[in-house]
Coordinates of C-alpha atoms in Angstrom, one line a residue:
M1 CA 106.1 120.9 93.3
E2 CA 108.1 120.1 90.2
L3 CA 110.3 123.1 90.9
L4 CA 110.9 121.9 94.4
F5 CA 111.8 118.4 93.1
N6 CA 114.3 119.8 90.6
G7 CA 115.7 122.0 93.3
L8 CA 116.3 119.0 95.6
L9 CA 118.0 117.1 92.8
L10 CA 120.3 120.1 92.1
L11 CA 121.0 120.5 95.8
V12 CA 122.2 116.9 96.0
F13 CA 124.3 117.4 92.9
G14 CA 125.8 120.6 94.3
I15 CA 126.6 119.3 97.8
V16 CA 128.2 116.1 96.5
T17 CA 130.2 118.0 93.9
W18 CA 131.5 120.5 96.4
C19 CA 132.4 117.9 99.0
V20 CA 134.2 115.6 96.5
A21 CA 136.1 118.5 95.0
S22 CA 137.5 119.4 98.4
E23 CA 139.4 116.0 98.3
G24 CA 141.7 117.1 95.5
A25 CA 142.2 115.6 92.1
W26 CA 143.5 112.2 93.3
G27 CA 141.0 111.9 96.1
A28 CA 138.1 112.9 93.8
G29 CA 139.1 110.3 91.2
I30 CA 139.1 107.6 93.9
I31 CA 135.8 108.7 95.3
L32 CA 134.3 108.6 91.8
L33 CA 135.4 105.0 91.3
C34 CA 134.0 104.1 94.8
V35 CA 130.6 105.6 94.0
V36 CA 130.3 104.0 90.6
F37 CA 131.3 100.5 91.8
S38 CA 129.1 100.9 94.9
G39 CA 126.1 101.8 92.8
L40 CA 126.6 98.8 90.5
L41 CA 127.0 96.4 93.4
A42 CA 123.9 97.9 95.2
M43 CA 121.8 97.5 92.0
N44 CA 122.8 93.9 91.7
F45 CA 122.3 92.8 95.3
F46 CA 119.5 94.9 96.7
E47 CA 116.7 92.5 95.9
P48 CA 118.0 89.6 98.0
L49 CA 118.5 92.0 100.9
A50 CA 115.1 93.5 100.4
I51 CA 113.5 90.0 100.6
G52 CA 115.3 89.5 104.0
L53 CA 114.0 93.0 105.2
D54 CA 110.4 92.4 104.1
G55 CA 109.2 91.2 107.5
M56 CA 111.1 93.9 109.5
L57 CA 109.9 97.0 107.7
P58 CA 106.5 98.5 106.8
A59 CA 105.2 97.2 103.5
G60 CA 106.9 98.7 100.4
Y61 CA 109.9 100.1 102.2
A62 CA 112.3 97.2 101.9
D63 CA 113.5 97.9 98.3
I64 CA 114.5 101.5 98.8
V65 CA 116.0 100.8 102.3
A66 CA 118.1 97.9 100.8
L67 CA 119.3 100.0 97.9
C68 CA 120.4 103.0 100.0
L69 CA 121.8 100.8 102.7
L70 CA 124.0 98.8 100.3
F71 CA 125.1 102.0 98.4
T72 CA 126.2 103.8 101.6
G73 CA 127.8 100.7 103.0
F74 CA 129.8 99.9 99.8
V75 CA 130.9 103.5 99.5
S76 CA 132.1 103.6 103.1
L77 CA 133.8 100.2 102.8
L78 CA 135.6 101.0 99.5
R79 CA 136.6 104.5 100.7
V80 CA 138.2 103.0 103.9
A81 CA 139.9 100.3 101.8
T82 CA 141.3 102.7 99.3
E83 CA 142.7 105.0 102.0
W84 CA 144.4 102.0 103.6
I85 CA 145.8 100.7 100.3
A86 CA 146.9 104.0 98.9
P87 CA 147.2 106.7 101.6
I88 CA 149.0 109.1 99.3
D89 CA 148.2 112.2 97.3
I90 CA 149.9 112.7 93.9
E91 CA 151.2 116.2 93.3
L92 CA 149.9 117.6 90.0
P93 CA 150.4 120.9 88.0
A94 CA 147.8 123.5 89.1
P95 CA 145.7 123.4 85.9
V96 CA 145.6 119.6 85.9
Y97 CA 144.8 119.6 89.6
Q98 CA 141.8 122.0 89.2
A99 CA 140.5 120.4 86.1
G100 CA 140.8 116.9 87.7
R101 CA 139.2 117.7 91.0
W102 CA 136.2 119.6 89.5
G103 CA 135.8 117.2 86.6
F104 CA 135.7 114.1 88.9
A105 CA 133.6 115.9 91.4
V106 CA 130.9 116.9 88.8
I107 CA 130.7 113.3 87.5
T108 CA 130.5 112.0 91.1
G109 CA 127.7 114.4 91.9
Y110 CA 125.8 113.5 88.8
V111 CA 126.2 109.7 89.4
T112 CA 125.0 110.1 93.0
M113 CA 122.0 112.1 91.9
A114 CA 121.2 109.5 89.2
F115 CA 121.4 106.7 91.7
L116 CA 119.2 108.4 94.3
L117 CA 116.7 109.2 91.5
T118 CA 116.7 105.6 90.5
A119 CA 116.1 104.6 94.1
L120 CA 113.0 106.8 94.2
H121 CA 111.4 104.4 91.7
T122 CA 111.4 101.7 94.5
A123 CA 109.8 104.0 97.1
P124 CA 106.3 103.3 98.4
L125 CA 104.9 106.5 96.9
P126 CA 102.2 107.1 94.3
R127 CA 103.1 106.4 90.6
E128 CA 103.6 110.1 90.1
F129 CA 104.5 112.5 92.9
A130 CA 106.0 115.9 93.4
G131 CA 106.7 116.3 89.7
F132 CA 108.3 112.9 89.4
K133 CA 107.1 110.7 86.5
P134 CA 108.8 107.5 85.5
E135 CA 108.4 108.3 81.8
R136 CA 109.6 111.9 81.7
K137 CA 113.0 113.6 82.0
N138 CA 113.0 114.3 85.7
L139 CA 115.9 116.7 85.8
L140 CA 114.6 120.1 84.6
N141 CA 112.7 118.2 81.9
M142 CA 116.0 118.1 80.0
A143 CA 117.8 114.9 81.2
A144 CA 116.8 111.6 82.7
P145 CA 119.7 110.6 85.1
D146 CA 117.7 107.6 86.4
R147 CA 117.3 106.1 82.9
Q148 CA 120.9 106.9 82.1
W149 CA 122.1 105.1 85.2
L150 CA 119.9 102.1 84.4
G151 CA 121.3 102.1 80.9
F152 CA 124.8 102.1 82.2
T153 CA 124.0 99.3 84.7
Q154 CA 122.5 97.3 81.8
Y155 CA 125.5 98.0 79.5
V156 CA 128.0 96.9 82.2
S157 CA 126.1 93.7 83.0
E158 CA 125.6 92.9 79.3
H159 CA 129.3 93.0 78.5
A160 CA 130.7 91.7 81.8
L161 CA 128.4 88.7 81.9
R162 CA 128.7 87.7 78.2
N163 CA 129.4 84.0 77.6
S164 CA 132.3 84.0 75.3
V165 CA 131.7 80.4 74.2
A166 CA 127.9 80.5 73.4
G167 CA 127.9 84.2 72.6
R168 CA 125.0 84.8 75.0
R169 CA 124.7 87.7 77.3
R170 CA 122.9 88.6 80.6
V171 CA 121.5 92.0 81.2
F172 CA 120.4 93.7 84.4
D173 CA 116.6 93.6 84.6
G174 CA 116.2 94.0 80.8
L175 CA 113.5 93.0 78.3
E176 CA 115.1 91.6 75.1
L177 CA 113.1 92.1 71.9
R178 CA 113.9 89.9 68.8
R179 CA 112.8 90.4 65.2
F180 CA 112.6 87.5 62.9
G181 CA 115.6 85.5 64.0
R182 CA 117.8 88.6 64.7
P183 CA 118.9 88.0 68.4
N184 CA 119.8 90.8 70.8
D185 CA 118.1 93.3 68.6
T186 CA 116.7 95.7 71.2
L187 CA 116.9 95.9 75.0
W188 CA 114.5 97.8 77.2
A189 CA 115.0 98.3 81.0
A190 CA 112.2 96.7 82.9
F191 CA 113.1 98.4 86.1
P192 CA 111.0 101.6 85.7
I193 CA 108.0 99.8 84.2
R194 CA 108.0 97.2 87.0
Y195 CA 108.3 99.7 89.9
A196 CA 105.9 102.2 88.3
T197 CA 103.2 99.5 88.1
R198 CA 104.0 98.4 91.7
R199 CA 103.7 101.9 93.1
E200 CA 100.4 102.3 91.2
L201 CA 99.1 99.0 92.8
I202 CA 100.3 100.0 96.3
S203 CA 98.7 103.5 96.1
G204 CA 95.5 101.9 94.7
A205 CA 95.4 99.3 97.5
A206 CA 96.0 102.1 100.1
S207 CA 93.2 104.2 98.6
S208 CA 90.8 101.2 98.6
S209 CA 91.7 100.5 102.2
S210 CA 91.1 104.2 103.2
S211 CA 87.7 104.2 101.4
G212 CA 86.8 101.0 103.1
N213 CA 87.6 102.3 106.5
T214 CA 85.6 105.4 105.8
L215 CA 82.5 103.4 104.8
S216 CA 82.9 101.1 107.8
A217 CA 83.1 104.2 110.1
G218 CA 79.9 105.6 108.5
G219 CA 78.0 102.3 108.9
G220 CA 78.4 101.3 105.2
S221 CA 79.2 98.0 103.6
S222 CA 81.3 95.6 105.7
G223 CA 83.3 94.5 102.6
G224 CA 85.1 97.8 102.2
G225 CA 88.8 97.5 103.0
S226 CA 91.3 95.5 101.1
S227 CA 92.6 92.6 103.2
S228 CA 95.3 91.5 100.8
G229 CA 97.7 94.4 101.5
P230 CA 100.2 95.8 99.0
P231 CA 101.4 93.6 96.2
K232 CA 104.6 91.6 96.6
R233 CA 107.8 92.5 94.8
G234 CA 107.7 91.9 91.1
T235 CA 103.9 91.7 90.8
G236 CA 104.0 94.6 88.4
M237 CA 105.5 92.5 85.6

């Protein structure tokens, strides 16, 4: 299963890289910017949308649907906007053209793969599944694109939202650790911890419900199934 999971990640990376490279150096560079900005916007606005989708989707699906919906929507919107604003292609020397289109395409493929891997953290699946573990390097056991993307998101929010007067900063979903009066000493992303715990609680609730239904069907105790349902967003913290 781990081999299949890694194969799917590499397939996403390969398909996106090939498609973006076909746009040429100028087009690939624009798509890279669209993908990066779309990912950042989706990460910052998916939770309000997920709250609105909670009642319309099965329990646990709102977060991943909101993330992917916003990402694809922002990519499409930015792509149309850039084509309308700058419908041109800059002619470049052949070596620069080839290096540019493949370089931008590889980065775009990796960012897309990292974003989708991050979105998997929010899926209503067991805490560990098909070789995926929140604590491990999930790409060939060599790299952690999801944690790299979360670190990038945290870095951008930390610097873009810094208060220049008070010297304070805001970070995306981060836990700030302080040591003896030294502020802003260490930052940890709370995202994988929170959603790993949430998936564990959801799978535990589903397992308890299944056991309860089995006991009821067999004439066992009437207090089997869990009536509370899966935990709400953020209960893992």
